XYZ file of C-alpha atoms in Angstrom:
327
model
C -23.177 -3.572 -2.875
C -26.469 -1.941 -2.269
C -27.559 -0.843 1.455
C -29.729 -2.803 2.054
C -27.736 -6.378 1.755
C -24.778 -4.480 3.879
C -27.449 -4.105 6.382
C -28.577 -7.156 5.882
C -25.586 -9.677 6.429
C -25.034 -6.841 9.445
C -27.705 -7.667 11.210
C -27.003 -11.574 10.593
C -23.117 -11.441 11.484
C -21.149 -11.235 14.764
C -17.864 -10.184 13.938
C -14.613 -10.560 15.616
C -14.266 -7.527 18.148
C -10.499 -8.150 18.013
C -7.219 -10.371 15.710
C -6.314 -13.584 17.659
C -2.539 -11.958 17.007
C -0.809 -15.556 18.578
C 2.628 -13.879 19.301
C 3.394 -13.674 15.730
C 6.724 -12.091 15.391
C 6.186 -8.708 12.907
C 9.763 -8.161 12.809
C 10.650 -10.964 10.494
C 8.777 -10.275 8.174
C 10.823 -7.236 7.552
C 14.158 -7.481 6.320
C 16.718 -5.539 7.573
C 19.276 -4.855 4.519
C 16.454 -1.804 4.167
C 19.105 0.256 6.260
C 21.291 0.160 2.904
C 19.187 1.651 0.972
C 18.569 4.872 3.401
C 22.078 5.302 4.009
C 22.563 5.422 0.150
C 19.285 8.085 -0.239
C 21.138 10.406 2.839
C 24.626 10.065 0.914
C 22.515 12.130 -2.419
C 20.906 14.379 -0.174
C 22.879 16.975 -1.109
C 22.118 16.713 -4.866
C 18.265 16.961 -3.585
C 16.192 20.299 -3.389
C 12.786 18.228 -2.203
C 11.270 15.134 -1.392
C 8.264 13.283 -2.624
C 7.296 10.636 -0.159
C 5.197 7.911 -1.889
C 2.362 6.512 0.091
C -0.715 4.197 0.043
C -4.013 5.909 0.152
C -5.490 2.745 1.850
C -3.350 3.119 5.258
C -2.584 6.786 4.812
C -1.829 7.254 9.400
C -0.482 3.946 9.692
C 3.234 2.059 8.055
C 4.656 4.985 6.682
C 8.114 5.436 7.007
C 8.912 7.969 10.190
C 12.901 8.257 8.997
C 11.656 9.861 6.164
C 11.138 12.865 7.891
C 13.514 12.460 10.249
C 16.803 11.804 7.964
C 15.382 13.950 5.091
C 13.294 16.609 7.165
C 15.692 19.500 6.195
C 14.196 19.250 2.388
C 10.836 20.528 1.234
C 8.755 17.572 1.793
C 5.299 16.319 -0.510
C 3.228 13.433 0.945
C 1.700 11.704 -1.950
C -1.105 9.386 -1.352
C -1.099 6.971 -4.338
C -3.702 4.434 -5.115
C -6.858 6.525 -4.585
C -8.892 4.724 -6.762
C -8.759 1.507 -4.041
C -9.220 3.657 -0.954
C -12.671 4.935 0.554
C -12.077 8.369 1.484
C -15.135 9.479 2.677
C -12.890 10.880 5.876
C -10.746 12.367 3.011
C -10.348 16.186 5.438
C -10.214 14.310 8.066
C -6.994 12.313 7.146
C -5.305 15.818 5.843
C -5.822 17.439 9.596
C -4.397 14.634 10.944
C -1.415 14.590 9.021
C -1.029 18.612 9.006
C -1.013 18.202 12.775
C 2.083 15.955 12.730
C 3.899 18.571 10.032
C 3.250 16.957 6.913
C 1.611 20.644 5.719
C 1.770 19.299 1.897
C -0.605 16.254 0.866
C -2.251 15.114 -2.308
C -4.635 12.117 -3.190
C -3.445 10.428 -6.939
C -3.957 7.185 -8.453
C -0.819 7.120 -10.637
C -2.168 4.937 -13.669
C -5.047 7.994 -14.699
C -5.651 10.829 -12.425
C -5.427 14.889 -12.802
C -3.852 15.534 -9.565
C -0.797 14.269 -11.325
C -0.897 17.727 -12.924
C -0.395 19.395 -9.576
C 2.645 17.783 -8.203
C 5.107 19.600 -10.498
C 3.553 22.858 -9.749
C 3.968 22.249 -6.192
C 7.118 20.836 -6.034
C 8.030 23.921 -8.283
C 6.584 26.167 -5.143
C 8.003 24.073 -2.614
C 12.021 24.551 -4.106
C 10.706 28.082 -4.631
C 10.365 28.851 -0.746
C 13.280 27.439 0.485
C 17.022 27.629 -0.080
C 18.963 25.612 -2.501
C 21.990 25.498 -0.054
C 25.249 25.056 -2.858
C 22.883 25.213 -5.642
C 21.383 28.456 -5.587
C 22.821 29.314 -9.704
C 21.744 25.364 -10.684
C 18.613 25.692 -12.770
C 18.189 21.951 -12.566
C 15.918 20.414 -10.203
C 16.506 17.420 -8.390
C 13.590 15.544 -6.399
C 14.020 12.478 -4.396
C 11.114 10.168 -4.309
C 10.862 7.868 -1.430
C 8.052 5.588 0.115
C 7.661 1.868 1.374
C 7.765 -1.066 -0.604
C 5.124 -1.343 -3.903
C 3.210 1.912 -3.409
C 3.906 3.216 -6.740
C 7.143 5.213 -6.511
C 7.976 4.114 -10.318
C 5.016 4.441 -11.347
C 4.661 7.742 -10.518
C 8.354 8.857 -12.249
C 6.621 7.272 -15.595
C 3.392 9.057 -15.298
C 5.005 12.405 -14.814
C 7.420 11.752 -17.547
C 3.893 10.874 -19.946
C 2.287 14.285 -18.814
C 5.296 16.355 -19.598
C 7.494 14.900 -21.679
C 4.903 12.932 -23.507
C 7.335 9.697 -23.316
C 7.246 6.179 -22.208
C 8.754 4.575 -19.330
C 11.838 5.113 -17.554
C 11.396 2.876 -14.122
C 10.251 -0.305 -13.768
C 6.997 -1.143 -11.902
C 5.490 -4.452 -10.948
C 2.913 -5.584 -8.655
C 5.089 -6.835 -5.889
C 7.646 -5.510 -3.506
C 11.393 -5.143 -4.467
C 11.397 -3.902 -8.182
C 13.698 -1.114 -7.446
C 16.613 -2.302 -5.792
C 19.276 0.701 -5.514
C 18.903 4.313 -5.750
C 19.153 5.361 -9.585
C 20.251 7.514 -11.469
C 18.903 10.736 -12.217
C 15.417 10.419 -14.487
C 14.294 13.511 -16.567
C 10.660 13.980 -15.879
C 9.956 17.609 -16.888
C 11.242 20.462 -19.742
C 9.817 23.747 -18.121
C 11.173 23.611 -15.516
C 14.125 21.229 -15.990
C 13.512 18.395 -13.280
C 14.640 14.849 -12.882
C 13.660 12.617 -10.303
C 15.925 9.966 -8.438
C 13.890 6.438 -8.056
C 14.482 4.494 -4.552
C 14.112 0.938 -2.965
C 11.103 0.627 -0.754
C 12.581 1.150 2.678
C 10.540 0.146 5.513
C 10.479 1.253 8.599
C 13.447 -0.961 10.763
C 11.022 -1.764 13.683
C 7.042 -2.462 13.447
C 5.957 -2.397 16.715
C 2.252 -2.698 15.903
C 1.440 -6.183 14.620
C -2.060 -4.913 12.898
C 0.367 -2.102 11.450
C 2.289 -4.764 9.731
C -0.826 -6.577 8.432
C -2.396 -3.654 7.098
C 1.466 -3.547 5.320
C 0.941 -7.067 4.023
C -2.043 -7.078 2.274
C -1.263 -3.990 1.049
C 1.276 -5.612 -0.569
C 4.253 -3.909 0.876
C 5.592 -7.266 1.830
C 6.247 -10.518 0.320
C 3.865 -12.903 0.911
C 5.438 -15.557 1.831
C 6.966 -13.656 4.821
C 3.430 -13.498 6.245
C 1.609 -16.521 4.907
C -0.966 -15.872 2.561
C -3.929 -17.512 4.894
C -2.967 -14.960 7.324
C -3.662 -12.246 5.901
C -6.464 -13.380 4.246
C -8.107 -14.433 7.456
C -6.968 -10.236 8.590
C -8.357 -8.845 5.571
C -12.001 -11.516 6.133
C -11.913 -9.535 9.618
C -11.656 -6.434 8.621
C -14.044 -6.135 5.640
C -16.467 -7.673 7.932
C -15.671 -5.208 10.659
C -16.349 -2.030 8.674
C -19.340 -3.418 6.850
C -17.529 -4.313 3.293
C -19.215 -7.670 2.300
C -18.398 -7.062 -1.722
C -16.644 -10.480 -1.054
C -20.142 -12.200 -0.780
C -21.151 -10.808 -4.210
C -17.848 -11.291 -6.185
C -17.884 -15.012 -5.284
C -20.968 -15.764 -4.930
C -21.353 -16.925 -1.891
C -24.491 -17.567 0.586
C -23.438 -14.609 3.470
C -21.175 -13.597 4.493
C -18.735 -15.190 7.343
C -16.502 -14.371 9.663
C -14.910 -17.774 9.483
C -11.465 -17.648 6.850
C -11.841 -21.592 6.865
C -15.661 -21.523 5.770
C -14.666 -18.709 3.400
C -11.121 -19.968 1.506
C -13.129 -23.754 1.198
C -15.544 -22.025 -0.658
C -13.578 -19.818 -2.806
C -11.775 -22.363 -3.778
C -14.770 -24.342 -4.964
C -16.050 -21.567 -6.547
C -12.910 -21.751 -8.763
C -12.547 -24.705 -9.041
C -9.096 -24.741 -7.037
C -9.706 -28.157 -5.263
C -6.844 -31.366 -5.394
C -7.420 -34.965 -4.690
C -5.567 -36.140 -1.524
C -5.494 -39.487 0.126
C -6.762 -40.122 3.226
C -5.852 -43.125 5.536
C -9.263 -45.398 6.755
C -10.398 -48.054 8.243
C -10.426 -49.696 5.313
C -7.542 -48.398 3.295
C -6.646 -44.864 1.777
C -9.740 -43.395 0.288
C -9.316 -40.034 -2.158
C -10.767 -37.520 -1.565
C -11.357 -33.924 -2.870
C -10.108 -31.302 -0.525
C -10.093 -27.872 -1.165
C -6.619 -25.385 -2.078
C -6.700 -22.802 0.801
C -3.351 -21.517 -0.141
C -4.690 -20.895 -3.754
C -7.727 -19.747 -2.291
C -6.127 -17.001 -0.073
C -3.738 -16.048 -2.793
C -6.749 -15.128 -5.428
C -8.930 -13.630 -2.163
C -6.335 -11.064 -1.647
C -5.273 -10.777 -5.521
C -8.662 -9.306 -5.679
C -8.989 -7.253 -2.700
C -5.880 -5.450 -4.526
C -6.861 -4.874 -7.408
C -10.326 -3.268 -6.119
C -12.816 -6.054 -6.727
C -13.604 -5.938 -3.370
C -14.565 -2.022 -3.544
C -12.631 0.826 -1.910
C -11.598 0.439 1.631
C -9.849 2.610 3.984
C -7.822 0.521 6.690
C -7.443 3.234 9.107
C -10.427 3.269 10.075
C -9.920 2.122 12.921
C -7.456 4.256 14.187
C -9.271 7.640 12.966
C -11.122 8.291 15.633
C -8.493 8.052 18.460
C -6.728 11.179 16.258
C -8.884 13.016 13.850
């Protein structure tokens, strides 16, 4: 959206300074067989000479996994932020100090359907196994990475996209656009020739305790949980306040609307006309049920964050809010 309209529906709005968070309990919306999977990823440690942990670019300080390091610290270690493409990182240094300051020393930015900083993650996973030792597999010329990350950030997606660049072959993981796809850790997927390296695929393991309530929103619409978990309206109505908050009013354009609104009611009702997502329902009167057309919120929220994920809504960086406090 040109600078001028942001400005514009700036000066006219007065956002939320703060989420009306109503006591909502975070930690059911994670599920706790996650604990499974780790255990399973420490048991093949031993078959491991690094780690690739899988992360999205949009929330790159926030709902990342911090047993990662902990359980599978002793291995080389590569942050990859995935899903680029969708994240504003005009604060891109910024993000890197931060993270080099809690001892992740090896990050890079990729968007795993087309990007050429796929081509650097073999070479420094390569270096990585290079400056540390293979304890019991010193003679093995076989590599063996690990890839690991929450829920739906593109874990598989990454194994096929490496296996396209260097073996010039189709897919070997499943992907889809929702959390859960992988379900155990597999078994061992060839990804490179020179040098001979296969990757092992794992569940999406989330943290076992989100203390932060925003943290597990940002999560959410992310897509690292399912929906239903949450409730789709609620995270619509956090995403609503936090485009609105940093000044992202793409929303207004893609659906036409008059301004935009801080309200998620005012904003789902009309979405929802605007796609024509709107039921008949009868309503009791005076003088005897009358029908009337009411609008689909549910649907409404459902295609309003549908399309903040798929980058209608133009790049965002969630953090934002938190960058300032540590950068």
């Amino acid at each position: 959206m040109r600078l001028s309209l942001r400005v514009l529906y700036a000066a006219r709005g007065v956002w939320r300074e703060c989420f009306p968070l109503h006591g909502r309990d975070v930690a059911r919306w994670f599920p706790g067989h996650m604990a499974k999977g780790l255990k399973k990823m420490q048991s093949s440690l031993k078959l491991v000479d690094c780690v690739i942990e899988v992360h999205d670019a949009r929330i790159p300080l926030s709902g990342r996994n911090p047993l990662f390091q902990e359980t599978l610290g002793l291995k080389p270690h590569l942050l990859v932020l995935n899903k680029k493409d969708l994240a504003d990182l005009t604060e891109q240094q910024e993000i890197v100090h931060y993270l080099e300051g809690n001892g992740i020393k090896n990050v890079i930015f990729t968007n795993c359907i087309k990007d050429e900083n796929i081509k650097q993650i073999i070479p420094k996973v390569t270096e990585l196994i290079g400056c540390s030792y293979r304890y019991h597999r010193a003679e093995n010329l076989e590599y063996c990475i690990m890839v690991v990350g929450v829920p739906n950030v593109g874990k598989s997606s990454l194994i096929n996209s490496l296996r396209r660049q260097h073996l010039r072959t189709g897919k070997a993981a499943r992907v889809g656009g929702e959390p859960g796809i992988t379900r155990a850790v597999t078994s061992r997927i060839q990804v490179c020739e020179h040098p001979l390296m296969f990757l092992l695929d794992t569940p999406g393991v989330l943290a076992p305790r989100i203390e932060n309530v925003e943290t597990g929103l940002k999560l959410a619409i992310c897509g690292t949980v399912l929906d239903h978990l949450v409730g789709e309206e609620t995270m619509a109505d956090y995403l609503l306040y936090t485009l609105n908050r940093h000044g992202l009013f793409g929303y207004v354009q893609h659906y036409g609307l008059a301004s935009a609104c801080d309200d998620i009611e005012q904003v789902l009702k009309s979405v929802a006309v605007k796609l024509g997502k709107t039921r008949k329902v009868k309503v009791l009167t005076g003088t005897g049920d009358v029908r009337v057309t009411q609008p689909n919120y549910a649907m409404a929220a459902r295609d309003f964050l549908r399309t903040f994920r798929s980058g209608l809504l133009g790049p965002v960086m969630l953090d934002r809010d938190i960058m300032p406090a540590c950068c």
